[in-house]
Coordinates of C-alpha atoms in Angstrom, one line a residue:
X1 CA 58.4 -36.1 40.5
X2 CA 58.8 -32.6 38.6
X3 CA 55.6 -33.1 37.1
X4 CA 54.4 -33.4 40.8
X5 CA 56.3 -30.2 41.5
X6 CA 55.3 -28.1 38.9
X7 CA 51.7 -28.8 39.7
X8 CA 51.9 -27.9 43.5
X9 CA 53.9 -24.8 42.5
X10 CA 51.1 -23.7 40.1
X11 CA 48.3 -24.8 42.5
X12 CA 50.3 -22.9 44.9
X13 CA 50.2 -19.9 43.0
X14 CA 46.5 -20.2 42.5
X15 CA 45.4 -20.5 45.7
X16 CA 47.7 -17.9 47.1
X17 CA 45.9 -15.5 44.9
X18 CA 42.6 -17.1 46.1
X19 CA 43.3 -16.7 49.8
X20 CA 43.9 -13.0 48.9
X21 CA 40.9 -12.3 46.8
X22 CA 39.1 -14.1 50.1
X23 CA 40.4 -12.3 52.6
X24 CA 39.9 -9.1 50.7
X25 CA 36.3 -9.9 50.3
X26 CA 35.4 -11.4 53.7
X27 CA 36.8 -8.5 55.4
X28 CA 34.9 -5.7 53.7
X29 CA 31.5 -7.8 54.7
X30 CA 32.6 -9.3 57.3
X31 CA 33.7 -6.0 59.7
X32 CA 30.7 -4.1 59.4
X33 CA 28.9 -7.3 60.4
X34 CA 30.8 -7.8 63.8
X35 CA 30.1 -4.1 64.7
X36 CA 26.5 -4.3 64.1
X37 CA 26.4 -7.6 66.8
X38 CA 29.4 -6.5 69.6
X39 CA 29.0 -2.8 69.0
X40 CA 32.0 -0.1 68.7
X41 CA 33.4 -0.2 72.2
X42 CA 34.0 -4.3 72.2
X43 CA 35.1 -3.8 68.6
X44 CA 37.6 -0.9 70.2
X45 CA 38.5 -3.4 72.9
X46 CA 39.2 -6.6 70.3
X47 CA 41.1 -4.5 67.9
X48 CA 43.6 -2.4 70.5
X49 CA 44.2 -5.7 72.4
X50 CA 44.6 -7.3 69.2
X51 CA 47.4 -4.5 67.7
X52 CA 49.2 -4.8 71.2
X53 CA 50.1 -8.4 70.6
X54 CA 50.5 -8.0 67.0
X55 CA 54.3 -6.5 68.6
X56 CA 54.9 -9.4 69.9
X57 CA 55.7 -10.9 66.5
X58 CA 59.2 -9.2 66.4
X59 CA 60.5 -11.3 68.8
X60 CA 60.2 -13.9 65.6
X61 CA 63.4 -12.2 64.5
X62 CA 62.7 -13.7 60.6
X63 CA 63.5 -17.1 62.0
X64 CA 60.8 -18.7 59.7
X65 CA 62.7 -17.3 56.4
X66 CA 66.0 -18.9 57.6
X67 CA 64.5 -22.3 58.9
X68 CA 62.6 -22.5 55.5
X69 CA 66.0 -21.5 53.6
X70 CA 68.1 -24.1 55.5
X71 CA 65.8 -27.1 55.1
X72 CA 65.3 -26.5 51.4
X73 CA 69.8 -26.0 51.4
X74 CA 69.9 -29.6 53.1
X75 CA 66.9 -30.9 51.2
X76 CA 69.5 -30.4 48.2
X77 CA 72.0 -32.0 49.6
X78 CA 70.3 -34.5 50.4
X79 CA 71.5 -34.5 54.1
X80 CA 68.7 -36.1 56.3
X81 CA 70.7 -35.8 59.8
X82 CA 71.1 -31.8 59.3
X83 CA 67.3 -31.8 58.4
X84 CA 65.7 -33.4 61.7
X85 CA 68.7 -31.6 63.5
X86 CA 67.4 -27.8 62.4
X87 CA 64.3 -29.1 62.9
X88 CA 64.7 -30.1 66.7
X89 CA 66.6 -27.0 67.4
X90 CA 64.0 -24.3 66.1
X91 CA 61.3 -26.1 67.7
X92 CA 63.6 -26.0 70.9
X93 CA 64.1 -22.2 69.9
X94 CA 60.6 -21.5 69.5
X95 CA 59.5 -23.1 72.6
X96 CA 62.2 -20.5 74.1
X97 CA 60.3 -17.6 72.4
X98 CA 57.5 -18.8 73.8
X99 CA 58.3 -18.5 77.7
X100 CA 59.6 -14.9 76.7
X101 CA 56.3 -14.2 75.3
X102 CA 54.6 -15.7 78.5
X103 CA 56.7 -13.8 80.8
X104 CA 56.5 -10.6 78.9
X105 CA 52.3 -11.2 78.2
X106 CA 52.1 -12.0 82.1
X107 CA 53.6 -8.3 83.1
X108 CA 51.2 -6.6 80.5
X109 CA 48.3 -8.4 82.2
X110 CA 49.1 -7.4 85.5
X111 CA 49.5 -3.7 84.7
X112 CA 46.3 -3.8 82.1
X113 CA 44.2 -2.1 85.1
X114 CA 46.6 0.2 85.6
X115 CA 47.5 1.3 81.8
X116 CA 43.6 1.4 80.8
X117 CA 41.6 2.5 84.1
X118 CA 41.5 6.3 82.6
X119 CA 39.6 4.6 79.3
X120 CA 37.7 1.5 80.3
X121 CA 35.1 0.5 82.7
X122 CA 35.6 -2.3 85.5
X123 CA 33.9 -5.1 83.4
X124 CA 35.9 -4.4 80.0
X125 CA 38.7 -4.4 82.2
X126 CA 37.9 -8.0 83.4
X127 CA 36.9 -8.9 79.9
X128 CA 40.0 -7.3 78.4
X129 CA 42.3 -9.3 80.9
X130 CA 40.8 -12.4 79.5
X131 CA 41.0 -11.9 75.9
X132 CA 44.3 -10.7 76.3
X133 CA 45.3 -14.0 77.5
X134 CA 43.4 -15.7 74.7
X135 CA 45.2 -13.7 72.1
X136 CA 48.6 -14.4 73.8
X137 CA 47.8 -18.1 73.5
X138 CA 46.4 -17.7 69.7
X139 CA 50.1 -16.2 69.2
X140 CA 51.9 -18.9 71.1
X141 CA 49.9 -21.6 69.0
X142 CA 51.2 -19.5 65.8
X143 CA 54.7 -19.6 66.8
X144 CA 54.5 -23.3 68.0
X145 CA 53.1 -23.9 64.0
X146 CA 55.9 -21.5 62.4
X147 CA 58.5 -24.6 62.4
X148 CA 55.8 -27.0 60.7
X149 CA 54.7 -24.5 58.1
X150 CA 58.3 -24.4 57.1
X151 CA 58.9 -28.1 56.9
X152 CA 55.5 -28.3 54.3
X153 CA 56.6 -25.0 52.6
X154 CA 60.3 -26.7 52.3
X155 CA 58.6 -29.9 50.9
X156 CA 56.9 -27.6 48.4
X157 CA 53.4 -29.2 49.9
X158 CA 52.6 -25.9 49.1
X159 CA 48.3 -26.8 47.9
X160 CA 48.0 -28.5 51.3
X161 CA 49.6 -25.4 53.1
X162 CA 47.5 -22.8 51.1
X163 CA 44.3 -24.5 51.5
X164 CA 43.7 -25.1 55.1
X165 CA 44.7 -21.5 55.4
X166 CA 42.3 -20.5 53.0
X167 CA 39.5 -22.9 54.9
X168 CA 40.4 -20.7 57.5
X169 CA 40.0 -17.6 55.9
X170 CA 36.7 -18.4 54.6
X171 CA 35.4 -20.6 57.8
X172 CA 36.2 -19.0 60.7
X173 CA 34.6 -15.5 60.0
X174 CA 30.9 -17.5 59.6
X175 CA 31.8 -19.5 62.7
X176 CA 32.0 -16.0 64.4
X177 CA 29.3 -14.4 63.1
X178 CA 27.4 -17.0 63.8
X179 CA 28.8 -17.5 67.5
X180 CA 28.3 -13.6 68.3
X181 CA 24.5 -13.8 67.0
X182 CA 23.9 -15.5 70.5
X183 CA 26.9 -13.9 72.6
X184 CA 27.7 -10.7 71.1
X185 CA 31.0 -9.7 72.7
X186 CA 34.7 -9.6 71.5
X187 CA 35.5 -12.5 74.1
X188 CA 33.5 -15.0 71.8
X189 CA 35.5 -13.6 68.2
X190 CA 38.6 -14.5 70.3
X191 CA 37.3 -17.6 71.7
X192 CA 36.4 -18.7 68.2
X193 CA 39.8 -18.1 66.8
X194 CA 41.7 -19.7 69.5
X195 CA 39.8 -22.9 68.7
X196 CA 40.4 -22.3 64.4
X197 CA 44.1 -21.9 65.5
X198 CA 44.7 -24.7 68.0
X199 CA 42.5 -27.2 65.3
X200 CA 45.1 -25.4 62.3
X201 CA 48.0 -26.2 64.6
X202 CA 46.7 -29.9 65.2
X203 CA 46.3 -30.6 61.6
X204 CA 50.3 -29.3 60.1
X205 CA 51.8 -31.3 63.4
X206 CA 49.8 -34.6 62.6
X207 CA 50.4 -33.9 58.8
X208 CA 54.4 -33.1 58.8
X209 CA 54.6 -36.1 61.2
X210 CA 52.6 -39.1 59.1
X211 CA 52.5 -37.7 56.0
X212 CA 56.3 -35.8 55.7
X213 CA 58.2 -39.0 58.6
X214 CA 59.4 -35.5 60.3
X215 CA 61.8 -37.1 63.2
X216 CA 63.5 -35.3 65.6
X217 CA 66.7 -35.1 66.6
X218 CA 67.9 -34.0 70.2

């Protein structure tokens, strides 16, 4: 069992490191590449909508940390009832979050008109209304997963959890490229990252459920 340990910790390590060298990588080739095919202004468009709902992430409030913290405490103890309890309640918390995203993400889409009719044209209007709600729902799938990514990292499943985000990170940006080649607009890099992120999502629920017995508790 430590031996077990000890080699998803070191794995861990390794592909952490990995993801980062990727990412670093992919990202200097990868940007200039998606300006070439959507141009500067849909670029402008992804990335402004994009850093908008990056704000969203406070209302997180480091819940993640504590979660992981509390499983591993119980995990210790050996205390199985506390375990699918916490478990229950920050998926019931999270699904809270969620509805105050929603309802905060539905007044920002009402007043996107308003806020950019000085700076963008009637059609990037329509098309940033739409991928506005697509990045709201990437981040509501990335909440939704924050509770299962601390039950693996609290297992210490730690290869299984760095290398489907690292099939992410090297996947999805040839998925894009390739998907803008033929429709070369921001909506389709959003479109394409919902689907990577609902398919992510998918995989840790099925996995902490048959592979980790996660029960819950209410």
């Amino acid at each position: 069992m430590n031996q077990t340990l000890s080699t998803q910790r070191k794995l861990g390590t390794l592909l952490s490191y990995a993801m980062l060298l990727c990412n670093t990588i992919i990202n200097l080739a990868y940007v200039p590449i998606l300006l070439t095919f959507i141009g500067i202004s849909e670029f402008g468009l992804y990335r402004l909508l994009g850093s908008i709902i990056a704000y969203f992430n406070i209302l997180d409030f480091g819940l993640s940390t504590t979660i992981i913290r509390f499983l591993v405490k119980y995990r210790v103890e050996n205390n199985q009832k506390c375990i699918d309890k916490l478990i229950t309640m920050s998926l019931i918390l999270y699904m809270i979050i969620g509805i105050i995203l929603c309802l905060i993400g539905l007044v920002f889409y009402y007043f996107i008109p308003t806020i950019f009719s000085d700076s963008l044209t009637p059609g990037m209007i329509n098309s940033a209304k739409t991928i506005f709600i697509l990045l709201l729902i990437n981040l509501l799938m990335l909440f939704s997963s924050k509770v299962f990514d601390a039950i693996i990292i609290s297992k210490e499943h730690f290869v299984f959890h760095r290398l489907i985000s690292l099939l992410q990170i090297i996947l999805q940006p040839f998925f894009i490229v390739a998907t803008v080649y033929f429709y070369p607009t921001a909506l389709s890099v959003v479109i394409v990252q919902t689907l990577f992120n609902l398919v992510l999502a998918i995989i840790k629920i099925i996995y902490c459920r048959y592979k980790l017995k996660v029960v819950f508790r209410y």
